[in-house]
């Protein structure tokens, strides 16, 4: 068999030469072949110019149909193996591509000009925004995928010592860094404070009891406390609890002379009211309880439609905040040691301190200045302490000196001493700004300048000046509508917050619809997980399981308002992210509780705090910022905050929800995506945290 002959240079046609009989001898045949080859050259050039890009992207190892020479190189000038041919083919391809692009651009521009109109501009802008969101999401996914397949594995569980751990609160580490004089208890959030594992519950953890029973009885295994800590506690409200074999029961009505009911009744009488049920008529709705014991004061007032936020220092064991939260009551870690609280000025109607452990006479009264900042005009400060007992002055001159300082300092803050009974003192903050200017020169702290008077500080150092006086929200509590009317604002009132009535009405309508949808979706699921006992009536949510909700992007407090309107006896922690617009002053003025927070940092609470977490638009908000954290960091923190079998609701743009759904498998959450009929651009992601039981060693 004869070997194939090399193709002549310049011939674009293709011939398979197998033997000498394949050659044509006549001149007529030669002429005919030349014409055929010329025609084939034109067609092959066009074919190769289209095929070339795919050959580059998808190369194969099959022999070229154009023939191979003895040296192994293709003799065809358009062969991919020749540098010169590749150059020619590339130039040709670029020319053709340029022509196509120009034609498409002109055509698109022509149709754009014809089709654009006033009605279509909104759709165009909306589509452009969706493209931006998709671009951000794609970049995020690329970044996650670039880290390799190891990033897609499930997250490990934390070690046992982390079951009550709170990032940003590490007393021993703070002491090692040189913090002292009380600042070691402060929140210190650094890059190393994030937790990249899933917190397991204690060994004998049990799902909390239903409300209202669960408000007065908790499982002792769910919290970190010893029997010794229960019985040796000296706090007024801490003593009102009994330790049984597996449970801790809190007595809201004790036979002790200082029972919570008698105590709150005493405070009402000191204001001039018949009893605590009349607090609302006096303009009191929200109360900040400092060093709250185990929340008995707030638990009693909750039935009176009063909302009490408990704050206390971080404690590794026997925590006031942890036990209060386990009862399902509002609480968070906060201290007066060195930083301002993350609440706006003029936030609360009453501040309460019953043997709270704060020495108000220290640091030149700067703690009292912070009390004055967060207290509304005309609000009340209640202090119960052995230091205020007049009888003790006769035996201890040092106590008398300290009491005199607090009394005189309060007077220089323009507080009116309304009443003093036994160990309890009650002051009323002034309702008139001109009181500060009428003080004697040099008496009391100065008024903050406009630059110092920040309305919503975020853990800023304590200020030695009177704040809130520059706020447009300065309005005495007795002049505000009483609860629940105060949750509704007219057009002029909303203008103080830079808000239009249409915006609030739209948010209210959306929230009402959302609450109806959430409850219709969740109620069957809750009852299927926790069947009712025989003979029990179907309790309406949230009496079955839901006691509290963490709203991670509260906006105007619409979800809180909708839950109350629907008759749900559930309280909401309204969180306003630092990365978005700040309407926290509006939320607090409506009679709700809330806090400012950066979601790239750990929330100041213990693990297993909330029954439900709600995040509407949070993913879009966080992805639009220059993030210091990832979506996985955010989800890990949510898992820490949520109790076992708790629920998470994400409502956001469809691409972001799809991305979030992919992450839920890493956290071992059960998840499903629900389409929202009223808005095809958004999706609802419903997740449930499983109950992983730790095995006893």
XYZ file of C-alpha atoms in Angstrom:
697
model
C 0.000 0.000 0.000
C 1.346 3.378 -0.970
C 1.475 6.075 1.748
C -0.607 9.242 1.373
C 0.965 11.951 -0.659
C 1.378 15.455 0.783
C -1.236 17.955 -0.234
C -0.028 20.793 -2.423
C 0.329 24.127 -0.610
C -2.509 26.517 -1.325
C -5.135 23.839 -1.979
C -8.072 24.190 0.331
C -10.008 21.221 -0.944
C -9.662 17.809 0.625
C -8.586 14.644 -1.122
C -7.853 11.188 0.227
C -5.045 9.778 -1.941
C -4.980 5.982 -1.661
C -3.230 4.830 -4.956
C -1.968 5.987 -8.355
C -5.168 5.072 -10.184
C -6.895 8.005 -8.470
C -5.047 10.572 -10.667
C -6.762 12.043 -13.654
C -4.722 12.190 -16.887
C -6.727 14.240 -19.288
C -6.543 18.015 -19.542
C -10.305 18.235 -19.448
C -10.386 16.550 -16.095
C -7.580 18.811 -14.815
C -9.537 21.883 -15.798
C -12.692 20.556 -14.171
C -10.800 19.759 -10.949
C -9.318 23.275 -10.820
C -12.765 24.840 -11.038
C -14.092 22.521 -8.327
C -11.169 23.328 -6.071
C -11.760 27.068 -6.439
C -15.374 26.643 -5.439
C -14.472 24.426 -2.485
C -11.904 26.948 -1.242
C -14.542 29.610 -0.746
C -16.938 27.277 1.036
C -14.210 25.818 3.264
C -12.994 29.241 4.324
C -16.502 30.186 5.430
C -16.962 26.879 7.238
C -13.661 27.107 9.105
C -14.215 30.686 10.149
C -17.309 29.541 12.086
C -15.842 26.296 13.353
C -12.567 27.688 14.616
C -13.765 29.084 17.960
C -15.336 25.775 18.921
C -12.123 23.980 18.046
C -10.281 26.197 20.467
C -12.804 25.651 23.246
C -13.354 21.965 22.581
C -10.178 20.497 21.084
C -10.080 16.854 20.145
C -7.354 14.365 19.394
C -8.827 13.034 16.157
C -6.767 13.352 12.945
C -7.447 16.383 10.786
C -9.667 15.776 7.820
C -7.341 17.976 5.796
C -4.504 15.458 5.889
C -1.197 15.268 7.772
C 2.305 15.528 6.245
C 5.245 13.338 7.105
C 6.447 15.998 9.572
C 3.102 15.897 11.419
C 1.942 19.423 10.417
C -1.197 20.176 8.471
C -0.454 21.489 5.020
C -3.693 23.480 4.836
C -3.125 27.234 5.358
C -6.175 27.464 7.666
C -5.088 24.609 9.884
C -5.055 25.388 13.605
C -1.540 24.038 13.966
C 0.112 26.827 11.871
C 0.806 30.176 13.581
C 0.288 32.070 10.366
C -3.023 30.349 9.678
C -4.198 30.934 13.259
C -3.461 34.629 12.887
C -5.389 34.887 9.612
C -8.338 32.979 11.010
C -8.418 35.090 14.182
C -8.443 38.324 12.168
C -11.248 37.011 10.023
C -13.247 35.935 13.066
C -12.814 39.323 14.734
C -13.966 41.131 11.609
C -17.100 39.009 11.365
C -17.798 39.415 15.100
C -17.441 43.168 14.844
C -19.923 43.310 11.994
C -22.439 41.189 13.945
C -22.048 43.341 17.067
C -22.570 46.569 15.142
C -25.698 45.177 13.475
C -27.135 43.955 16.761
C -26.332 47.251 18.496
C -28.019 49.311 15.792
C -31.036 47.032 15.767
C -31.335 47.060 19.561
C -30.976 50.836 19.699
C -33.671 51.232 17.069
C -36.170 49.023 18.911
C -35.242 50.622 22.269
C -36.125 54.056 20.850
C -39.452 52.787 19.549
C -40.487 50.828 22.643
C -39.383 53.039 25.546
C -42.150 55.029 27.207
C -43.052 56.524 30.529
C -44.857 53.364 31.631
C -41.928 51.096 30.774
C -39.198 53.072 32.523
C -40.095 51.624 35.913
C -39.817 48.085 34.505
C -36.479 48.912 32.936
C -35.110 50.294 36.190
C -36.510 47.307 38.076
C -34.850 44.927 35.641
C -31.586 46.824 35.982
C -31.777 46.501 39.760
C -32.377 42.773 39.459
C -29.348 42.489 37.200
C -27.299 44.295 39.856
C -28.548 41.935 42.554
C -27.814 38.944 40.349
C -24.314 40.261 39.666
C -23.602 40.666 43.374
C -24.962 37.199 44.039
C -22.888 35.670 41.232
C -19.731 37.306 42.549
C -20.570 36.044 46.016
C -21.095 32.501 44.711
C -17.870 32.654 42.701
C -16.018 33.655 45.838
C -17.544 30.773 47.773
C -16.846 28.253 45.010
C -13.272 29.438 44.607
C -12.562 28.260 48.147
C -13.075 24.694 47.073
C -15.415 21.838 47.818
C -14.362 21.813 51.466
C -16.453 24.939 52.045
C -19.622 23.041 51.139
C -19.363 20.482 53.948
C -21.588 20.693 57.011
C -20.446 22.959 59.843
C -19.064 21.177 62.888
C -20.542 21.410 66.361
C -18.861 23.569 68.986
C -17.134 22.020 72.003
C -19.147 21.546 75.192
C -17.740 24.646 76.907
C -19.394 26.807 74.222
C -22.997 25.832 75.035
C -23.534 29.175 76.844
C -20.838 31.173 75.078
C -21.444 34.706 73.821
C -18.912 36.118 71.350
C -17.665 39.623 72.232
C -17.941 38.886 75.987
C -14.780 37.292 77.347
C -13.905 38.603 80.806
C -10.604 36.726 81.186
C -9.413 37.873 77.766
C -10.441 41.469 78.503
C -8.513 41.392 81.773
C -5.460 40.087 79.933
C -5.782 42.993 77.480
C -5.682 45.469 80.351
C -9.372 46.275 80.788
C -10.332 46.925 84.412
C -12.521 49.034 86.684
C -15.664 47.380 85.328
C -14.809 47.721 81.625
C -13.804 44.038 81.514
C -17.546 43.272 81.475
C -18.084 45.446 78.422
C -18.678 44.195 74.941
C -15.434 43.917 72.946
C -16.027 42.751 69.364
C -12.959 42.036 67.261
C -12.277 40.007 64.142
C -11.604 36.902 66.251
C -14.907 37.096 68.101
C -16.958 35.288 65.446
C -18.018 31.716 66.059
C -17.699 29.287 63.138
C -19.402 26.282 64.715
C -22.913 25.262 65.777
C -23.735 25.530 69.492
C -25.291 22.391 70.942
C -27.819 22.620 73.791
C -26.995 21.199 77.229
C -27.254 17.434 77.716
C -30.712 17.386 79.332
C -32.159 20.367 77.461
C -35.946 20.341 76.990
C -38.219 22.446 74.792
C -39.622 25.339 76.914
C -43.147 25.000 78.277
C -46.019 26.760 76.581
C -46.963 30.255 77.584
C -48.277 31.406 79.966
C -47.003 28.438 82.015
C -43.502 28.787 80.590
C -43.298 32.350 81.891
C -43.313 31.099 85.493
C -41.748 27.630 85.183
C -38.547 26.702 83.333
C -36.393 23.570 83.029
C -33.330 23.852 85.243
C -31.179 21.956 82.701
C -31.787 24.656 80.083
C -29.775 27.306 81.961
C -26.421 27.432 83.673
C -27.163 27.916 87.354
C -26.452 26.042 90.564
C -28.675 25.541 93.575
C -26.234 27.541 95.644
C -26.625 30.517 93.302
C -30.394 30.317 93.704
C -30.433 30.259 97.477
C -27.628 32.730 98.173
C -28.849 35.445 95.822
C -29.515 38.740 97.559
C -31.487 40.414 94.780
C -35.081 41.292 95.568
C -36.504 39.566 92.489
C -33.947 36.752 92.508
C -35.277 35.517 95.855
C -38.728 34.946 94.387
C -37.992 31.548 92.892
C -38.051 27.948 94.043
C -35.759 25.185 92.866
C -37.418 21.814 92.376
C -35.964 18.593 91.019
C -36.061 19.482 87.325
C -37.721 22.889 87.288
C -37.380 26.420 88.595
C -40.675 28.113 89.438
C -41.003 31.857 89.857
C -43.564 33.258 92.255
C -45.221 36.362 90.870
C -47.325 36.793 94.012
C -45.290 36.008 97.117
C -46.328 36.104 100.766
C -43.112 38.021 101.396
C -43.573 41.690 102.189
C -41.542 42.568 99.104
C -43.484 40.427 96.658
C -43.512 41.649 93.075
C -47.217 42.457 93.095
C -46.966 44.449 96.317
C -43.782 46.107 95.125
C -45.233 47.263 91.777
C -48.367 48.425 93.602
C -46.153 50.520 95.884
C -44.463 52.188 92.900
C -47.853 53.052 91.395
C -48.938 54.693 94.636
C -45.694 56.706 94.789
C -46.565 58.159 91.366
C -50.074 58.932 92.590
C -51.893 56.051 90.900
C -54.332 53.566 92.347
C -52.327 50.510 91.253
C -49.959 49.277 88.533
C -52.845 48.776 86.115
C -52.967 52.573 85.816
C -49.366 52.940 84.638
C -50.594 53.266 81.054
C -52.896 56.152 81.984
C -49.827 57.929 83.399
C -48.025 57.574 80.041
C -45.905 54.544 80.996
C -45.677 51.723 78.444
C -41.962 50.749 78.087
C -39.659 50.141 81.053
C -35.902 49.520 81.133
C -35.164 47.204 84.075
C -31.476 47.508 85.038
C -30.028 44.453 86.770
C -33.406 42.785 86.539
C -32.846 39.769 88.759
C -34.644 37.004 86.901
C -37.300 39.142 85.265
C -40.104 38.789 87.838
C -40.870 42.527 87.782
C -41.281 42.497 83.987
C -43.202 39.216 84.026
C -45.792 40.676 86.393
C -46.185 43.894 84.390
C -46.458 41.996 81.069
C -50.042 41.071 81.934
C -50.750 44.802 82.402
C -49.730 45.547 78.759
C -46.440 47.004 79.965
C -43.268 46.008 78.119
C -40.145 45.678 80.267
C -36.670 45.276 78.754
C -34.209 43.643 81.122
C -30.498 44.496 80.852
C -27.668 43.196 83.005
C -23.946 42.486 82.853
C -22.616 39.322 81.244
C -22.404 36.452 83.756
C -20.846 33.081 82.963
C -23.173 31.319 85.441
C -26.428 32.212 87.152
C -27.077 34.903 84.560
C -30.006 37.223 85.122
C -30.399 37.735 81.392
C -30.286 34.033 80.525
C -32.963 33.047 83.030
C -35.168 35.963 82.002
C -34.864 34.959 78.356
C -35.566 31.324 79.184
C -38.857 32.546 80.637
C -39.516 34.083 77.224
C -39.269 37.680 78.467
C -37.440 40.621 76.821
C -33.798 40.808 77.906
C -30.316 41.479 76.563
C -26.810 41.975 77.898
C -25.966 45.603 78.583
C -23.975 47.571 81.127
C -23.333 51.119 82.269
C -19.630 50.532 82.877
C -18.009 52.622 80.151
C -20.217 52.800 77.041
C -23.582 54.226 76.158
C -26.417 51.772 75.649
C -27.412 51.028 72.021
C -30.710 52.869 72.429
C -31.605 56.317 71.116
C -32.005 59.255 73.453
C -35.487 59.626 74.985
C -36.385 55.941 74.560
C -38.100 54.674 77.744
C -40.970 55.853 79.937
C -39.473 54.420 83.122
C -36.106 53.103 84.325
C -36.058 50.689 87.238
C -33.180 49.545 89.462
C -33.928 47.240 92.399
C -30.619 46.409 94.091
C -29.140 46.311 90.600
C -25.537 46.487 91.783
C -24.714 49.860 90.211
C -23.076 52.464 92.408
C -24.767 55.582 91.079
C -22.496 57.889 93.047
C -19.323 56.670 91.314
C -17.489 58.334 88.404
C -18.966 61.729 89.230
C -22.517 60.592 88.482
C -21.889 59.685 84.830
C -24.176 56.625 85.119
C -27.071 58.860 86.155
C -26.397 61.036 83.096
C -26.885 57.959 80.878
C -30.151 57.199 82.691
C -31.282 60.746 81.957
C -30.353 60.381 78.260
C -32.503 57.302 77.573
C -35.414 58.499 79.754
C -38.254 60.330 78.034
C -39.240 63.807 79.258
C -41.569 63.375 82.221
C -40.390 59.767 82.677
C -39.688 58.064 86.011
C -36.548 56.641 87.626
C -37.192 54.094 90.416
C -34.301 53.080 92.666
C -34.587 50.496 95.442
C -31.469 50.082 97.600
C -30.451 49.782 101.263
C -28.490 52.977 100.640
C -31.749 54.956 100.452
C -33.061 53.729 103.808
C -33.122 56.742 106.144
C -32.769 54.553 109.240
C -29.399 53.294 108.022
C -28.024 56.863 107.928
C -27.991 56.986 111.729
C -25.632 54.014 111.862
C -23.457 54.641 108.788
C -22.235 58.122 107.857
C -20.602 56.833 104.666
C -23.986 55.679 103.352
C -25.458 59.075 104.160
C -22.687 60.783 102.220
C -23.284 58.594 99.175
C -27.056 59.103 99.322
C -26.626 62.856 99.579
C -24.488 62.861 96.426
C -27.100 60.948 94.413
C -29.944 63.130 95.707
C -28.121 66.397 94.906
C -26.932 65.169 91.510
C -30.475 64.131 90.547
C -31.664 67.598 91.475
C -29.012 69.131 89.190
C -30.327 66.913 86.396
C -33.682 68.632 86.877
C -35.283 65.528 88.370
C -38.104 65.969 90.850
C -37.986 63.744 93.936
C -41.627 62.629 94.054
C -41.605 60.091 96.855
C -39.401 58.033 99.167
C -40.708 54.976 101.014
C -38.444 52.666 102.989
C -35.733 51.588 100.495
C -37.470 52.876 97.352
C -37.033 56.354 95.841
C -38.885 57.706 92.794
C -37.810 60.680 90.639
C -39.555 62.321 87.692
C -37.490 63.772 84.839
C -38.283 67.325 83.861
C -40.637 67.980 80.955
C -39.228 71.463 80.309
C -35.917 72.130 78.591
C -35.586 75.586 80.145
C -34.968 73.951 83.529
C -31.378 73.262 82.522
C -30.716 76.925 81.772
C -32.257 78.028 85.090
C -29.720 76.095 87.179
C -27.024 77.893 89.119
C -23.818 78.332 87.105
C -21.481 75.372 87.589
C -24.123 73.168 89.191
C -24.598 69.815 87.517
C -23.362 68.538 84.157
C -23.562 70.842 81.110
C -25.902 70.356 78.159
C -24.303 68.456 75.272
C -23.451 70.475 72.207
C -25.268 69.607 69.007
C -22.236 67.669 67.789
C -22.044 65.649 71.014
C -25.777 64.990 71.222
C -25.941 61.922 68.969
C -29.509 60.627 68.903
C -28.678 56.959 68.256
C -25.190 56.140 69.575
C -23.739 52.674 68.987
C -21.668 51.681 72.034
C -20.095 55.117 72.206
C -18.123 56.045 75.368
C -20.243 57.531 78.140
C -20.653 61.301 77.843
C -20.377 63.695 80.771
C -23.099 66.011 79.460
C -26.907 65.993 79.279
C -28.116 64.521 75.973
C -31.416 64.511 74.104
C -32.128 68.207 74.475
C -31.520 68.871 70.749
C -33.914 66.120 69.652
C -37.084 67.016 67.762
C -38.719 64.141 69.667
C -38.705 65.984 73.014
C -42.308 65.410 74.095
C -43.416 64.692 77.700
C -44.973 61.267 78.232
C -48.128 62.810 79.670
C -48.687 64.648 76.367
C -48.349 61.522 74.245
C -51.359 59.381 73.368
C -51.696 56.454 75.761
C -51.153 52.867 74.695
C -52.230 51.431 72.300
C -53.114 54.665 70.491
C -49.488 55.811 70.645
C -48.486 53.150 68.103
C -50.287 55.160 65.394
C -48.830 58.429 64.087
C -50.406 61.180 62.042
C -48.768 62.946 59.113
C -47.199 65.722 61.179
C -45.792 63.299 63.766
C -44.219 61.123 61.075
C -42.501 64.189 59.618
C -40.338 64.315 62.769
C -38.788 61.032 61.637
C -38.449 61.990 57.979
C -41.247 59.620 57.006
C -44.388 59.984 54.887
C -47.699 58.480 55.941
C -47.884 56.543 52.657
C -44.652 54.721 53.508
C -45.872 53.669 56.950
C -49.279 52.625 55.579
C -47.653 50.476 52.908
C -45.399 48.830 55.490
C -48.407 48.202 57.747
C -50.429 46.603 54.947
C -47.543 44.369 53.873
C -46.897 43.280 57.460
C -50.543 42.368 58.044
C -50.528 40.190 54.952
C -47.222 38.616 55.956
C -48.449 37.715 59.452
C -51.580 36.050 58.044
C -49.455 34.050 55.608
C -46.834 33.103 58.193
C -49.387 31.814 60.677
C -51.355 29.864 58.076
C -48.099 28.203 56.996
C -46.622 27.564 60.423
C -49.631 26.549 62.518
C -50.081 23.100 60.922
C -46.345 22.480 61.134
C -46.178 23.413 64.806
C -49.129 21.225 65.723
C -47.707 18.293 63.756
C -44.431 18.570 65.665
C -46.088 19.009 69.072
C -49.449 17.187 69.140
C -51.934 18.507 71.675
C -52.937 16.350 74.607
C -56.261 14.495 74.485
C -59.077 16.762 75.578
C -57.057 19.954 75.045
C -58.509 22.640 72.857
C -56.426 23.896 69.964
C -54.464 26.825 71.377
C -54.127 29.649 68.889
C -50.542 30.650 68.085
C -48.391 31.764 69.726
C -49.749 30.127 72.884
C -48.569 26.777 71.583
C -44.866 27.478 71.108
C -43.994 31.016 70.012
C -43.247 33.490 72.784
C -40.866 35.902 71.070
C -39.630 36.921 67.634
C -36.316 38.466 66.602
C -36.985 40.834 63.692
C -33.525 41.347 62.203
C -34.542 44.193 59.880
C -37.479 45.826 61.646
C -37.772 48.984 59.472
C -40.720 50.826 61.117
C -41.828 48.022 63.468
C -44.544 46.819 61.081
C -44.256 43.132 62.022
C -44.580 44.002 65.724
C -47.687 46.083 65.032
C -49.270 43.386 62.865
C -48.711 40.671 65.493
C -50.352 42.760 68.200
C -53.238 43.675 65.908
C -53.781 39.986 65.142
C -54.038 39.244 68.872
C -50.744 37.339 69.124
C -49.407 37.538 72.669
C -45.834 37.538 71.467
C -43.228 40.234 71.956
C -40.766 41.292 69.246
C -37.145 42.361 69.541
C -37.007 44.987 66.785
C -33.442 45.234 65.479
C -32.393 48.081 63.217
C -29.172 47.216 61.330
C -26.435 49.843 61.403
C -26.018 49.288 57.654
C -29.468 50.691 56.804
C -31.741 53.641 57.565
C -32.318 54.178 61.273
C -35.965 54.294 62.338
C -35.321 52.898 65.822
C -36.508 56.151 67.485
C -39.856 55.710 65.705
C -40.115 52.069 66.824
C -39.481 52.933 70.468
C -41.843 55.899 70.371
C -44.579 53.566 69.079
C -44.308 51.634 72.355
C -42.159 48.707 71.208
C -38.681 47.570 72.255
C -35.680 47.430 69.961
C -31.982 47.980 69.566
C -29.387 49.139 67.042
C -27.034 46.380 65.880
C -24.305 45.514 63.373
C -25.041 42.024 62.050
C -21.368 41.404 61.321
C -21.031 41.204 65.116
C -22.549 38.825 67.668
C -25.887 39.865 69.112
C -25.640 40.588 72.890
C -27.623 37.612 74.129
C -27.176 33.989 75.157
C -27.642 30.960 72.886
C -31.148 29.540 72.381
C -32.898 32.870 73.041
C -35.618 33.200 70.373
C -38.444 31.004 69.111
C -38.540 32.656 65.682
C -36.176 34.788 63.608
C -37.589 37.021 60.868
C -35.454 38.639 58.173
C -37.305 40.627 55.508
C -34.934 42.282 53.035
C -31.906 41.766 55.287
C -29.918 39.803 52.696
C -30.405 42.538 50.094
C -29.394 45.170 52.635
C -26.240 43.351 53.700
C -25.119 42.413 50.185
C -25.425 46.036 49.069
C -22.853 47.071 51.689
C -19.120 46.556 51.835
C -19.399 43.482 53.995
C -16.929 42.481 56.695
C -18.656 39.121 56.980
C -20.252 36.479 54.783
C -23.763 35.125 54.569
C -22.488 32.009 56.323
C -21.272 34.107 59.277
C -24.740 35.621 59.536
C -26.466 32.237 59.404
C -24.164 30.765 62.048
C -25.085 33.613 64.400
C -28.796 33.045 63.695
C -28.362 29.383 64.600
C -26.786 30.410 67.928
C -29.689 32.738 68.766
C -32.440 30.270 67.865
C -33.702 27.611 70.255
C -33.944 23.993 69.015
C -36.999 23.481 66.799
C -37.223 27.242 66.297
C -38.177 28.835 62.973
C -36.402 31.164 60.551
C -38.228 33.194 57.902
C -36.266 34.864 55.091
C -38.124 37.065 52.642
C -35.975 38.557 49.910
C -35.090 38.712 46.216
C -35.375 35.330 44.534
C -31.650 34.945 43.656
C -30.605 35.714 47.238
C -33.139 33.290 48.662
C -31.887 30.564 46.337
C -28.341 31.201 47.523
C -29.494 31.146 51.154
C -31.287 27.850 50.552
C -28.015 26.279 49.433
C -26.355 27.308 52.708
C -29.047 25.850 54.950
C -27.809 22.304 54.312
C -24.471 23.221 55.869
C -26.256 24.286 59.060
C -28.424 21.145 59.000
C -31.630 23.212 58.827
C -34.818 21.865 57.280
C -35.768 24.368 54.584
C -38.307 25.005 51.852
C -38.909 27.871 49.436
C -42.381 29.379 49.038
C -43.378 31.591 46.116
C -45.054 34.885 47.004
C -48.033 35.376 44.722
C -48.209 39.139 45.127
C -44.556 39.601 44.192
C -42.931 37.306 41.648
C -39.519 38.880 42.270
C -39.375 37.718 45.899
C -39.364 34.347 47.611
C -40.013 33.167 51.161
C -37.553 30.717 52.692
C -38.912 28.847 55.728
C -36.374 26.969 57.848
C -36.488 25.018 61.086
C -33.539 24.321 63.344
C -33.407 20.632 64.332
C -33.090 19.490 67.928
C -29.687 17.802 68.149
C -29.361 16.135 71.529
C -25.944 15.927 73.088
C -25.126 12.503 74.484
C -24.287 12.364 78.201
C -20.725 11.296 78.846
